[in-house]
mmCIF file of C-alpha atoms in Angstrom:
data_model
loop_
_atom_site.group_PDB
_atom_site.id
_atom_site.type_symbol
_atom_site.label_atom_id
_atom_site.label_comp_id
_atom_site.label_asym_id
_atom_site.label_seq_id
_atom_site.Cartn_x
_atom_site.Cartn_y
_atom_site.Cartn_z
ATOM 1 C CA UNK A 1 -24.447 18.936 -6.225
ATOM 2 C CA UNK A 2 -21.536 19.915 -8.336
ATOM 3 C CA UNK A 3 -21.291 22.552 -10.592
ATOM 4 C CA UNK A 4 -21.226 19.603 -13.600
ATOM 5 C CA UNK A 5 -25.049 18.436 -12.053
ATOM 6 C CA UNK A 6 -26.450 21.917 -11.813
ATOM 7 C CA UNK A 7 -25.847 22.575 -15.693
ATOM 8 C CA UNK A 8 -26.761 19.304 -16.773
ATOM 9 C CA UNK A 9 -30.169 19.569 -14.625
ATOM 10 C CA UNK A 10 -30.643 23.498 -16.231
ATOM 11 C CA UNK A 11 -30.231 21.379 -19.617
ATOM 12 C CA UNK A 12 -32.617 18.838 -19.099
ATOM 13 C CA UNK A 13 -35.723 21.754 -18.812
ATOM 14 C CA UNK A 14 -34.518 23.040 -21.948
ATOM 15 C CA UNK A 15 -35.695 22.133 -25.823
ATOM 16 C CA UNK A 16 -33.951 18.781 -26.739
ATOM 17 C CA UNK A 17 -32.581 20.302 -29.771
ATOM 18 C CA UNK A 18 -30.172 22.914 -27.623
ATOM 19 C CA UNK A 19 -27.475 19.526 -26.842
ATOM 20 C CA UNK A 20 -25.248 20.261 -23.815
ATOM 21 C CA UNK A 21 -22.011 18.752 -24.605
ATOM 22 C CA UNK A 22 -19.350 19.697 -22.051
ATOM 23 C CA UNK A 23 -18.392 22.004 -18.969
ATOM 24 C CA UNK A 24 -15.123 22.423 -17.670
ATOM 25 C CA UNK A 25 -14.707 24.264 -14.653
ATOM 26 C CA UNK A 26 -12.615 27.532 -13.927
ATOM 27 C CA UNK A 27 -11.167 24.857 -10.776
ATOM 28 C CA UNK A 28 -9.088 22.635 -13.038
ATOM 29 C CA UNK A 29 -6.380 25.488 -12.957
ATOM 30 C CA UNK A 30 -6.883 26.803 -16.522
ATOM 31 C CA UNK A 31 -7.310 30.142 -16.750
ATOM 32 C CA UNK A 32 -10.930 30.065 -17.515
ATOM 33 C CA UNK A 33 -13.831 32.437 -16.753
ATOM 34 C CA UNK A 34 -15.820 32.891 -14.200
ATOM 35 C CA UNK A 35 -16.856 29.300 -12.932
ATOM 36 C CA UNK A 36 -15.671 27.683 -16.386
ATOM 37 C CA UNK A 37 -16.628 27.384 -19.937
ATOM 38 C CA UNK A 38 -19.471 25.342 -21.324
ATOM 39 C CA UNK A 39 -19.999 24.283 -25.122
ATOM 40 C CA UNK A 40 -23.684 23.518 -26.298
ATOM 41 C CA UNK A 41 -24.716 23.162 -30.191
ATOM 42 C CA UNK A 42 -27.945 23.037 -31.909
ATOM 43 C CA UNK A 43 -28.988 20.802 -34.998
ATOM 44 C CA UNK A 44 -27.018 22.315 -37.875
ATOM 45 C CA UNK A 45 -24.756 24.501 -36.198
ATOM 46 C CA UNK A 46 -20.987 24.098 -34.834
ATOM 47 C CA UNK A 47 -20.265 23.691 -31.161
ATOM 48 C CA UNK A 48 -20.428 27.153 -28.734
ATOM 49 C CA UNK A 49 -18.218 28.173 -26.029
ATOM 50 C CA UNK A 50 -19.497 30.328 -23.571
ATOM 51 C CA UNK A 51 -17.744 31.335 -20.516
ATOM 52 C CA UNK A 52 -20.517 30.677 -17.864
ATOM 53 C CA UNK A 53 -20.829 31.879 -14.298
ATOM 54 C CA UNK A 54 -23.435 29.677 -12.028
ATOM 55 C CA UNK A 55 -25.453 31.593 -8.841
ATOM 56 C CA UNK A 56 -28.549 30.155 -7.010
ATOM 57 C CA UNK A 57 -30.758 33.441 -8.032
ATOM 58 C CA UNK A 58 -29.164 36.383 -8.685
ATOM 59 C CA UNK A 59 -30.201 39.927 -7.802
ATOM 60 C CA UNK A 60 -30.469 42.886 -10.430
ATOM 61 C CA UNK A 61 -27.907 45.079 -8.758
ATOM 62 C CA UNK A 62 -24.981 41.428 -9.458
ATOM 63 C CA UNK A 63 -26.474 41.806 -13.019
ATOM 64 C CA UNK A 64 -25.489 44.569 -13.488
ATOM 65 C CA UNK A 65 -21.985 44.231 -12.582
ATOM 66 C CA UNK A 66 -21.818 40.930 -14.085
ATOM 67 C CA UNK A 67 -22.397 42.116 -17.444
ATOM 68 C CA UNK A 68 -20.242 45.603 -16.907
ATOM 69 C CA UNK A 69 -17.643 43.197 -16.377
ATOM 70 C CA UNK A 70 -17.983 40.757 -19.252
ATOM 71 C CA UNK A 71 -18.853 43.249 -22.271
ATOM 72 C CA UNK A 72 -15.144 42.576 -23.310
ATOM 73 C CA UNK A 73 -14.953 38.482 -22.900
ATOM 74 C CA UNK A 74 -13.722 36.843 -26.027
ATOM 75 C CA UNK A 75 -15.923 34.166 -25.139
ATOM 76 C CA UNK A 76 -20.072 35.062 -25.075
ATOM 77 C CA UNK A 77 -20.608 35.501 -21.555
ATOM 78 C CA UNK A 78 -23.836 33.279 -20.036
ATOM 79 C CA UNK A 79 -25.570 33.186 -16.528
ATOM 80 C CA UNK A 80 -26.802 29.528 -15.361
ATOM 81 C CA UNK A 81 -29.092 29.813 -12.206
ATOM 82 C CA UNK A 82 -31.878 27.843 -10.659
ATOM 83 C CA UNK A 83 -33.908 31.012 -10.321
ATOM 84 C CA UNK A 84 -34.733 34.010 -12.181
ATOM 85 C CA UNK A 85 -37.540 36.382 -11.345
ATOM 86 C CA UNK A 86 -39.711 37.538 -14.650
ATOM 87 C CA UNK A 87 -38.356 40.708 -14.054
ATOM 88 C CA UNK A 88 -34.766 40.110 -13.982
ATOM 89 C CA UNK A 89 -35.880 37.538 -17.145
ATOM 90 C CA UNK A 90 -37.130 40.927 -18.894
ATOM 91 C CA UNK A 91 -33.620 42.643 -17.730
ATOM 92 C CA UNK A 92 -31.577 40.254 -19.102
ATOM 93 C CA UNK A 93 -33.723 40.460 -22.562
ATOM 94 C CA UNK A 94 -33.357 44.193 -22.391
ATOM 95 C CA UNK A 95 -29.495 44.094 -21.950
ATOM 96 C CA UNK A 96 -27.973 41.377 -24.085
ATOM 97 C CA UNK A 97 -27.950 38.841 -21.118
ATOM 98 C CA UNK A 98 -27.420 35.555 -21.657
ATOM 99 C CA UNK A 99 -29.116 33.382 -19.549
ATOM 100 C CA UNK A 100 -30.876 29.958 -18.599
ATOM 101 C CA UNK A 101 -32.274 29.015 -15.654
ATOM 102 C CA UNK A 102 -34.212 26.238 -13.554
ATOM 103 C CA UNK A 103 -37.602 26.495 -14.833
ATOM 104 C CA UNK A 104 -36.375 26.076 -18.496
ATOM 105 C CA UNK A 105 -36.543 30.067 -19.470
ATOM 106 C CA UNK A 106 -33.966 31.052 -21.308
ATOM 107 C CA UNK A 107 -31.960 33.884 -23.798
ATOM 108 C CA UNK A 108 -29.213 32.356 -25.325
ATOM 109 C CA UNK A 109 -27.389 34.568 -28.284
ATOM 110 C CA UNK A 110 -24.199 33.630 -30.503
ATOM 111 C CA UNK A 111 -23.165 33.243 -33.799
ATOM 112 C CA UNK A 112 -25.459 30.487 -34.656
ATOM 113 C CA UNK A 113 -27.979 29.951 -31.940
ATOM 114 C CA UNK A 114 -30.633 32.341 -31.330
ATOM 115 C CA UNK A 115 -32.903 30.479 -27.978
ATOM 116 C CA UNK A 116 -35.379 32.938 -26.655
ATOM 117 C CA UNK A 117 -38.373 30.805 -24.210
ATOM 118 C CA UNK A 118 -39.879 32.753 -21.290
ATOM 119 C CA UNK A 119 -43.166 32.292 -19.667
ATOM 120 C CA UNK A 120 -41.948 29.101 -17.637
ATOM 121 C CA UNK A 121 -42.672 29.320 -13.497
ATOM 122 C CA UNK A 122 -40.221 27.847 -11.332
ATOM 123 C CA UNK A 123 -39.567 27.714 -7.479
ATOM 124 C CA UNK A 124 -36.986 30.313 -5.438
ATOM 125 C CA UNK A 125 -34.430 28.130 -4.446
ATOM 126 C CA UNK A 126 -31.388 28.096 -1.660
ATOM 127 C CA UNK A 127 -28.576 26.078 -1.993
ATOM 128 C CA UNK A 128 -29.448 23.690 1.005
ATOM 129 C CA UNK A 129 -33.746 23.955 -0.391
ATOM 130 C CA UNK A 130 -34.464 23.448 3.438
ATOM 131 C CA UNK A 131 -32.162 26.312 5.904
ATOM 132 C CA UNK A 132 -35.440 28.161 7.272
ATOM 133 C CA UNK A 133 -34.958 32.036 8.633
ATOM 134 C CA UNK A 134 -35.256 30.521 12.059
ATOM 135 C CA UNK A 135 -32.032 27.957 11.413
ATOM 136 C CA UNK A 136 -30.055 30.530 10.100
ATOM 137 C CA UNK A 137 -31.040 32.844 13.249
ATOM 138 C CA UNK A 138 -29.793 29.568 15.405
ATOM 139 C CA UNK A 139 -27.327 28.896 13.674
ATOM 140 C CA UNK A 140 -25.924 32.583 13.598
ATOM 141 C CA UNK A 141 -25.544 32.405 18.009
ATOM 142 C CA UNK A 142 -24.155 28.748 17.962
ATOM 143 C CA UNK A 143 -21.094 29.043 15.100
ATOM 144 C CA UNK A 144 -20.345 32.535 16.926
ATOM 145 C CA UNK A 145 -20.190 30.812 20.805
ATOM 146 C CA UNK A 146 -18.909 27.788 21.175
ATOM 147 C CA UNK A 147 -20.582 27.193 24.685
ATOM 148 C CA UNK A 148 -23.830 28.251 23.258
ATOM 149 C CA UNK A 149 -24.853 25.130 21.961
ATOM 150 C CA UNK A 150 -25.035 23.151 26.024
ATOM 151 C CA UNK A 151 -26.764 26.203 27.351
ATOM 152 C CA UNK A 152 -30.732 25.628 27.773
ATOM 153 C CA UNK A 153 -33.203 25.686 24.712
ATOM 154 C CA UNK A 154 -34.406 28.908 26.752
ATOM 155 C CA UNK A 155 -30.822 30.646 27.080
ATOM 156 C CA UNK A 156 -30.488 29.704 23.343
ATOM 157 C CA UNK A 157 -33.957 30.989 22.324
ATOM 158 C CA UNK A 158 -33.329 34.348 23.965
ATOM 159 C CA UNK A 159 -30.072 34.574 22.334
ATOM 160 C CA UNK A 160 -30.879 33.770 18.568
ATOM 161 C CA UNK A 161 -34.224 35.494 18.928
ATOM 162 C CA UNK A 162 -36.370 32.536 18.010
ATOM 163 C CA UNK A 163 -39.135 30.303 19.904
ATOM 164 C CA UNK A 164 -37.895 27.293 22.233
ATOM 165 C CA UNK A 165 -39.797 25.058 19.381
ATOM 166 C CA UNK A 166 -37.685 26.339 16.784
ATOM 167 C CA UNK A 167 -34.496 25.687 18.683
ATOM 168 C CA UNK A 168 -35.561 22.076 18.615
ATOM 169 C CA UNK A 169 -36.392 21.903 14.879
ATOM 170 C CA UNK A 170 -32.985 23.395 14.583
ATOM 171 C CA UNK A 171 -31.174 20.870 15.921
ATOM 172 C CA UNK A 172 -33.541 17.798 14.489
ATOM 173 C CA UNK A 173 -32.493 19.594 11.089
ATOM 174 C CA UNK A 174 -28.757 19.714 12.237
ATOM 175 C CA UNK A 175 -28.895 16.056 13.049
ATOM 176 C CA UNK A 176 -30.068 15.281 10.044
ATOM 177 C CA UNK A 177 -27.629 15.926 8.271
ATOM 178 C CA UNK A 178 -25.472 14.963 10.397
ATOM 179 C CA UNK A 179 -24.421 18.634 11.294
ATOM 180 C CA UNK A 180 -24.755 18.231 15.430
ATOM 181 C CA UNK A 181 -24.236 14.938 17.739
ATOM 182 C CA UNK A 182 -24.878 14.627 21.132
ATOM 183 C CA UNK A 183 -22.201 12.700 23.360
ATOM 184 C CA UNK A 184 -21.343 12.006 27.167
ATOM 185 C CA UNK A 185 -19.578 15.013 26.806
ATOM 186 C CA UNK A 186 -22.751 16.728 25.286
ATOM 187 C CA UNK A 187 -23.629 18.273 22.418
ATOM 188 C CA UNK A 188 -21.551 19.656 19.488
ATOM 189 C CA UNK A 189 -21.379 21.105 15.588
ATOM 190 C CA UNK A 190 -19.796 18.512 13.339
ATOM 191 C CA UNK A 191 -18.030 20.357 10.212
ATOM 192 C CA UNK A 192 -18.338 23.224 11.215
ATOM 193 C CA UNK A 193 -16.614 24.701 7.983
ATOM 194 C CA UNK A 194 -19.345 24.019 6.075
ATOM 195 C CA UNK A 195 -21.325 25.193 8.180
ATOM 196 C CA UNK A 196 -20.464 28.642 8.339
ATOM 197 C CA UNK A 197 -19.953 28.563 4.392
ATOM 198 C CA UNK A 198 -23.380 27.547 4.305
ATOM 199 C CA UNK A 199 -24.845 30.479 6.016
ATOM 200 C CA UNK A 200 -22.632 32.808 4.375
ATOM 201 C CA UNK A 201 -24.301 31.837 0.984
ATOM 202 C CA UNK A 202 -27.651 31.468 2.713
ATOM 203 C CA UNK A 203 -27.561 35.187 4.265
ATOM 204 C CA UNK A 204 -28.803 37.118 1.305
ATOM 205 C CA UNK A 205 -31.140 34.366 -0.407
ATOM 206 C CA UNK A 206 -33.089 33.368 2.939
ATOM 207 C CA UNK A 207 -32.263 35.685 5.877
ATOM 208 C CA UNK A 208 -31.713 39.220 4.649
ATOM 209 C CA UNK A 209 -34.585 39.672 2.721
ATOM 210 C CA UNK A 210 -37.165 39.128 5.844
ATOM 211 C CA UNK A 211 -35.373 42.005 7.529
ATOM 212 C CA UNK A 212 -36.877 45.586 7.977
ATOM 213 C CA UNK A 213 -34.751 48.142 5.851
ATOM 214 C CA UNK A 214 -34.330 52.051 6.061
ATOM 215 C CA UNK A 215 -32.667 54.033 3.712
ATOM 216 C CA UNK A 216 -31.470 57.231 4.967
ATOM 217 C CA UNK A 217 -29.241 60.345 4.001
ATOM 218 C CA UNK A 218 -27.742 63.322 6.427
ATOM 219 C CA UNK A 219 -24.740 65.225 7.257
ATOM 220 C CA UNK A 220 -23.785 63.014 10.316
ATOM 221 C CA UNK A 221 -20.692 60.770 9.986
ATOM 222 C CA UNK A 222 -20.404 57.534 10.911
ATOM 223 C CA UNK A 223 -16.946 58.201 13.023
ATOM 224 C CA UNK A 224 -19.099 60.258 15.456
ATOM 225 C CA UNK A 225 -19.627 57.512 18.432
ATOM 226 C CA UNK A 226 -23.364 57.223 17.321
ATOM 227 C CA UNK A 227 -23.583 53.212 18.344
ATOM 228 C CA UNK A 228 -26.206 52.799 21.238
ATOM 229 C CA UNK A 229 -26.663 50.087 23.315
ATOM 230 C CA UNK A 230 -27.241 47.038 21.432
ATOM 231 C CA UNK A 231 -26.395 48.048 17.997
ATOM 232 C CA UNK A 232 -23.443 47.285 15.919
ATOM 233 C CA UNK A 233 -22.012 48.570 12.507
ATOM 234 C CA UNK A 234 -22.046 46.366 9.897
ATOM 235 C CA UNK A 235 -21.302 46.325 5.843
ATOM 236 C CA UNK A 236 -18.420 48.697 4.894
ATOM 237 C CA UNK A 237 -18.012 50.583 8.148
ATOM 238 C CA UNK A 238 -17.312 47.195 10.093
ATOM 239 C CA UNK A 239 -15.479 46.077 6.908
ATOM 240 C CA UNK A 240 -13.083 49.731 7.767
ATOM 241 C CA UNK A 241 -12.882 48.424 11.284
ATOM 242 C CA UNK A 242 -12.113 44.301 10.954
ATOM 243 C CA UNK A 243 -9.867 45.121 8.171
ATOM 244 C CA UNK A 244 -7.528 47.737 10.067
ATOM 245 C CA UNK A 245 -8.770 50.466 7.561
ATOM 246 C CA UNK A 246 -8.197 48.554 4.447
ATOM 247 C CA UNK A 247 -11.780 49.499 3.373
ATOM 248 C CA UNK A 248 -12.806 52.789 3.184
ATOM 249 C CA UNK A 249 -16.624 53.237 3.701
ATOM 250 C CA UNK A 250 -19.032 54.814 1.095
ATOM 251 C CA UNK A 251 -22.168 53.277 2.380
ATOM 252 C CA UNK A 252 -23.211 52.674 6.003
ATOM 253 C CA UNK A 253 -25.139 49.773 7.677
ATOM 254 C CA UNK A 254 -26.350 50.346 10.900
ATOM 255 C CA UNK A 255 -27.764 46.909 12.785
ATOM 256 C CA UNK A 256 -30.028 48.495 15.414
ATOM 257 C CA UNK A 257 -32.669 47.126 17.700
ATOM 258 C CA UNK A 258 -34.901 50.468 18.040
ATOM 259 C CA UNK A 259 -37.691 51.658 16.317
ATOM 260 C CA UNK A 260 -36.398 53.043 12.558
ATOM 261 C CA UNK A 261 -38.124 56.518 13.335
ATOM 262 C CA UNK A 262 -36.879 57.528 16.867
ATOM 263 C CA UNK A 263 -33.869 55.980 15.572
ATOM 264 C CA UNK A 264 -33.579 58.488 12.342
ATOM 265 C CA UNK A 265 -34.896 61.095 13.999
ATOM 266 C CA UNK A 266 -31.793 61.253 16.925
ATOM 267 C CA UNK A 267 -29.177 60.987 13.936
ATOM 268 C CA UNK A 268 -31.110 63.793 12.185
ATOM 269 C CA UNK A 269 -31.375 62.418 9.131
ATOM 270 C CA UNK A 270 -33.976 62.027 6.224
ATOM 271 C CA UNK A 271 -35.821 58.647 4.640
ATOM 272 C CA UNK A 272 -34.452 58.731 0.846
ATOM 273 C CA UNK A 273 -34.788 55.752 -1.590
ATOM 274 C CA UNK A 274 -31.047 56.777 -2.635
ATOM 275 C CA UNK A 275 -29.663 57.184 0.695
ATOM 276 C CA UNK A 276 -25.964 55.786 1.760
ATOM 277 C CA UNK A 277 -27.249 55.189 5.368
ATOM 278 C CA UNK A 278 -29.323 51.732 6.000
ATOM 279 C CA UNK A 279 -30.955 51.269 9.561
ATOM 280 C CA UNK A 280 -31.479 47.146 9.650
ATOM 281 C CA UNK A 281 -33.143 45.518 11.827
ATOM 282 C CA UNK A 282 -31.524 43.136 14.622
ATOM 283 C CA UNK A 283 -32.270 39.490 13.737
ATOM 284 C CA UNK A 284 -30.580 37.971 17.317
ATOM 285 C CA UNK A 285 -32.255 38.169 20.764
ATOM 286 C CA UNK A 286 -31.425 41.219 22.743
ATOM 287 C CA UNK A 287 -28.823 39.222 25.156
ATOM 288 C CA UNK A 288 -26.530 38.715 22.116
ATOM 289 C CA UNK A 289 -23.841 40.851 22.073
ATOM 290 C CA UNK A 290 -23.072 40.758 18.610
ATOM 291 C CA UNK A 291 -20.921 44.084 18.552
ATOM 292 C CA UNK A 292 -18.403 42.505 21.566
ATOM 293 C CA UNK A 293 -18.678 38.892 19.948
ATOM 294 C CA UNK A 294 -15.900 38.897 17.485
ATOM 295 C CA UNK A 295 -16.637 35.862 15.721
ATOM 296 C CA UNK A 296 -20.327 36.938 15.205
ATOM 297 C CA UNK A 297 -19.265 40.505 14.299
ATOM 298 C CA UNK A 298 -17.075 39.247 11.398
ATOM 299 C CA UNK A 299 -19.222 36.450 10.712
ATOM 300 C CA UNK A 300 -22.201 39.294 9.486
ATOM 301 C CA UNK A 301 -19.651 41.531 8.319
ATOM 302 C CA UNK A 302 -18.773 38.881 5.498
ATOM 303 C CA UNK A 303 -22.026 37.976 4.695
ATOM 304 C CA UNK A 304 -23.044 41.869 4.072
ATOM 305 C CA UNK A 305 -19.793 42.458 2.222
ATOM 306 C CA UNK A 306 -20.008 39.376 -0.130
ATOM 307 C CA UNK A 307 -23.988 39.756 -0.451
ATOM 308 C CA UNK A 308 -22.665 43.434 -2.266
ATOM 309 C CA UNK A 309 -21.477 41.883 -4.757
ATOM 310 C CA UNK A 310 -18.639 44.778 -5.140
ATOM 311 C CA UNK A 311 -14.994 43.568 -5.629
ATOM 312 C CA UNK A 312 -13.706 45.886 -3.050
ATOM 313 C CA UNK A 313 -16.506 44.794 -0.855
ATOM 314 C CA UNK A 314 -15.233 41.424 -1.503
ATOM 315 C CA UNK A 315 -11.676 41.682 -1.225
ATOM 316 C CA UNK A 316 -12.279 42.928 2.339
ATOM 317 C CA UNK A 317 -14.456 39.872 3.337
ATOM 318 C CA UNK A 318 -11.415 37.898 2.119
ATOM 319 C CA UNK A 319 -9.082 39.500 4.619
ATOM 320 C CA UNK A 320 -11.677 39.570 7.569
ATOM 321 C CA UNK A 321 -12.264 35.718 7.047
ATOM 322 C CA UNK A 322 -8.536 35.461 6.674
ATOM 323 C CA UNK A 323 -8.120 36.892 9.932
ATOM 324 C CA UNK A 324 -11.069 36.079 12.057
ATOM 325 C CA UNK A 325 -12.647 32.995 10.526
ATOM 326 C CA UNK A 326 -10.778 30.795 7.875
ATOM 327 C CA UNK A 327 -13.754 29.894 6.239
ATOM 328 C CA UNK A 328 -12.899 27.363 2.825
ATOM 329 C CA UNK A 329 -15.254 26.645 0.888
ATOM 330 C CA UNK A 330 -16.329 22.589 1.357
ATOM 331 C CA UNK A 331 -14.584 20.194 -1.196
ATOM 332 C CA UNK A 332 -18.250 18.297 -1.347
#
């Protein structure tokens, strides 16, 4: 779905009156905003630019940012997504935000339209509508080792952390889409690129969310040689470390597969709401070495960093896929 179909099906929930007349995308090498600038009228009224940015369902914490960084726009900023919680709805209301989204709700201010309609229920949506916790757990061990995909459904179960039934509804979903083939030579990912774009953009919608959190806050630093068995830095600190020190950490994530208590306890620290420490729980199998697999190290390190939504965050996920990687971002 291009950018084009996502605001024309956003249009088609809203009243008939609000006409949808053109997008042109930030991609046609004009220095546009964020993913372009759309023009909609009402009855009466001359046509509206706005300069629109389009995410799946954003969080509060993007919002925020988002609209920090467009107070200034010439151009009445706007956020197009296929799902907004009530909350964030309210937010946006609260704030001066702009938005429409998938279910038809909407709060859409400018010189000569005034749209306010709330109260509509839609569904959570991810980009792909199907990529299940379990297929982005599968997916995680066989984009980060190349031989893991002709080992056993066992050895591949243990290693993603997931039942030898959802290995095979992994690969009946990769197959149909076309995304894995099996051949003499046996089986393989087919483009891969879009693949591992795919579960980048996945990672914080479907995946992150299901994991157990800690927030935490202490004197110890991160520098120390606190890692134990198992565990692997990931966020900011392994942004410091894949990027040669190009990032320099504020906030710490700490992948670990032990239990959040003993855990805090050893590092001596406290459980705070506002804390710059995170314990996370490990989402692979305990025979994944994620912290000596390169591949999968940087592949999580760019998902955390992007899912920030912090421009330093994500400059550093730009050099870490630049080195590691070479993710694009699929031309379909």
């Amino acid at each position: 779905m291009t950018e084009n179909d996502i605001i024309e099906s956003l249009f088609d929930q809203l009243p008939t009156e609000l006409r949808f007349l053109d997008f042109v995308s930030s991609q046609s090498g004009k220095d546009y905003g964020d993913d372009g600038i759309l023009k909609m009228s009402i009855p009466g009224s001359e046509a509206i630019a706005f300069n629109v940015e389009i995410k799946t369902q954003p969080r509060r914490s993007w919002l925020e940012q988002w609209h920090m960084r467009h107070q200034n726009d010439p151009l009445p900023p706007l956020v197009a997504c296929l799902y907004l919680s009530p909350a964030l709805q309210q937010y946006c209301v609260e704030h001066n935000i702009n938005f429409i989204d998938g279910a038809g709700n909407a709060r859409i201010v400018a010189p000569g339209i005034y749209i306010h309609i709330s109260g509509k229920k839609g569904e959570r949506a991810t980009p792909s509508g199907t990529v299940s916790v379990g297929i982005m757990k599968l997916l995680f061990v066989l984009l980060a080792d190349d031989k893991a995909i002709n080992y056993t459904y066992r050895e591949i179960a243990q290693l993603a952390g997931i039942s030898l039934g959802m290995v095979s509804k992994g690969f009946d979903y990769l197959e149909s889409k076309n995304l894995y083939r099996v051949s003499q030579g046996g089986r393989r990912l087919t483009r891969v690129n879009d693949l591992y774009w795919l579960w980048v953009q996945e990672y914080p919608l479907v995946l992150r969310p299901k994991l157990k959190t800690l927030k935490m806050q202490g004197e110890v630093q991160w520098s120390d040689n606190l890692l134990l068995a198992g565990e692997c830095w990931s966020g900011e600190v392994a942004g410091h470390i894949l990027s040669g020190g190009y990032l320099h950490p504020e906030n710490v994530k700490l992948f670990t597969p032990y239990s959040f208590n003993e855990r805090r306890k050893k590092l001596d620290m406290r459980p705070t709401p506002s804390g710059n420490w995170e314990l996370i729980e490990c989402f692979w199998g305990e025979t994944f070495p994620v912290r000596e697999n390169e591949r999968a190290w940087a592949l999580l390190t760019i998902a955390e960093l992007l899912a920030t939504n912090d421009d330093r965050n994500i400059e550093t996920a730009r050099k870490i896929n630049e080195k590691y990687l070479h993710i694009t971002k699929p031309t379909v």
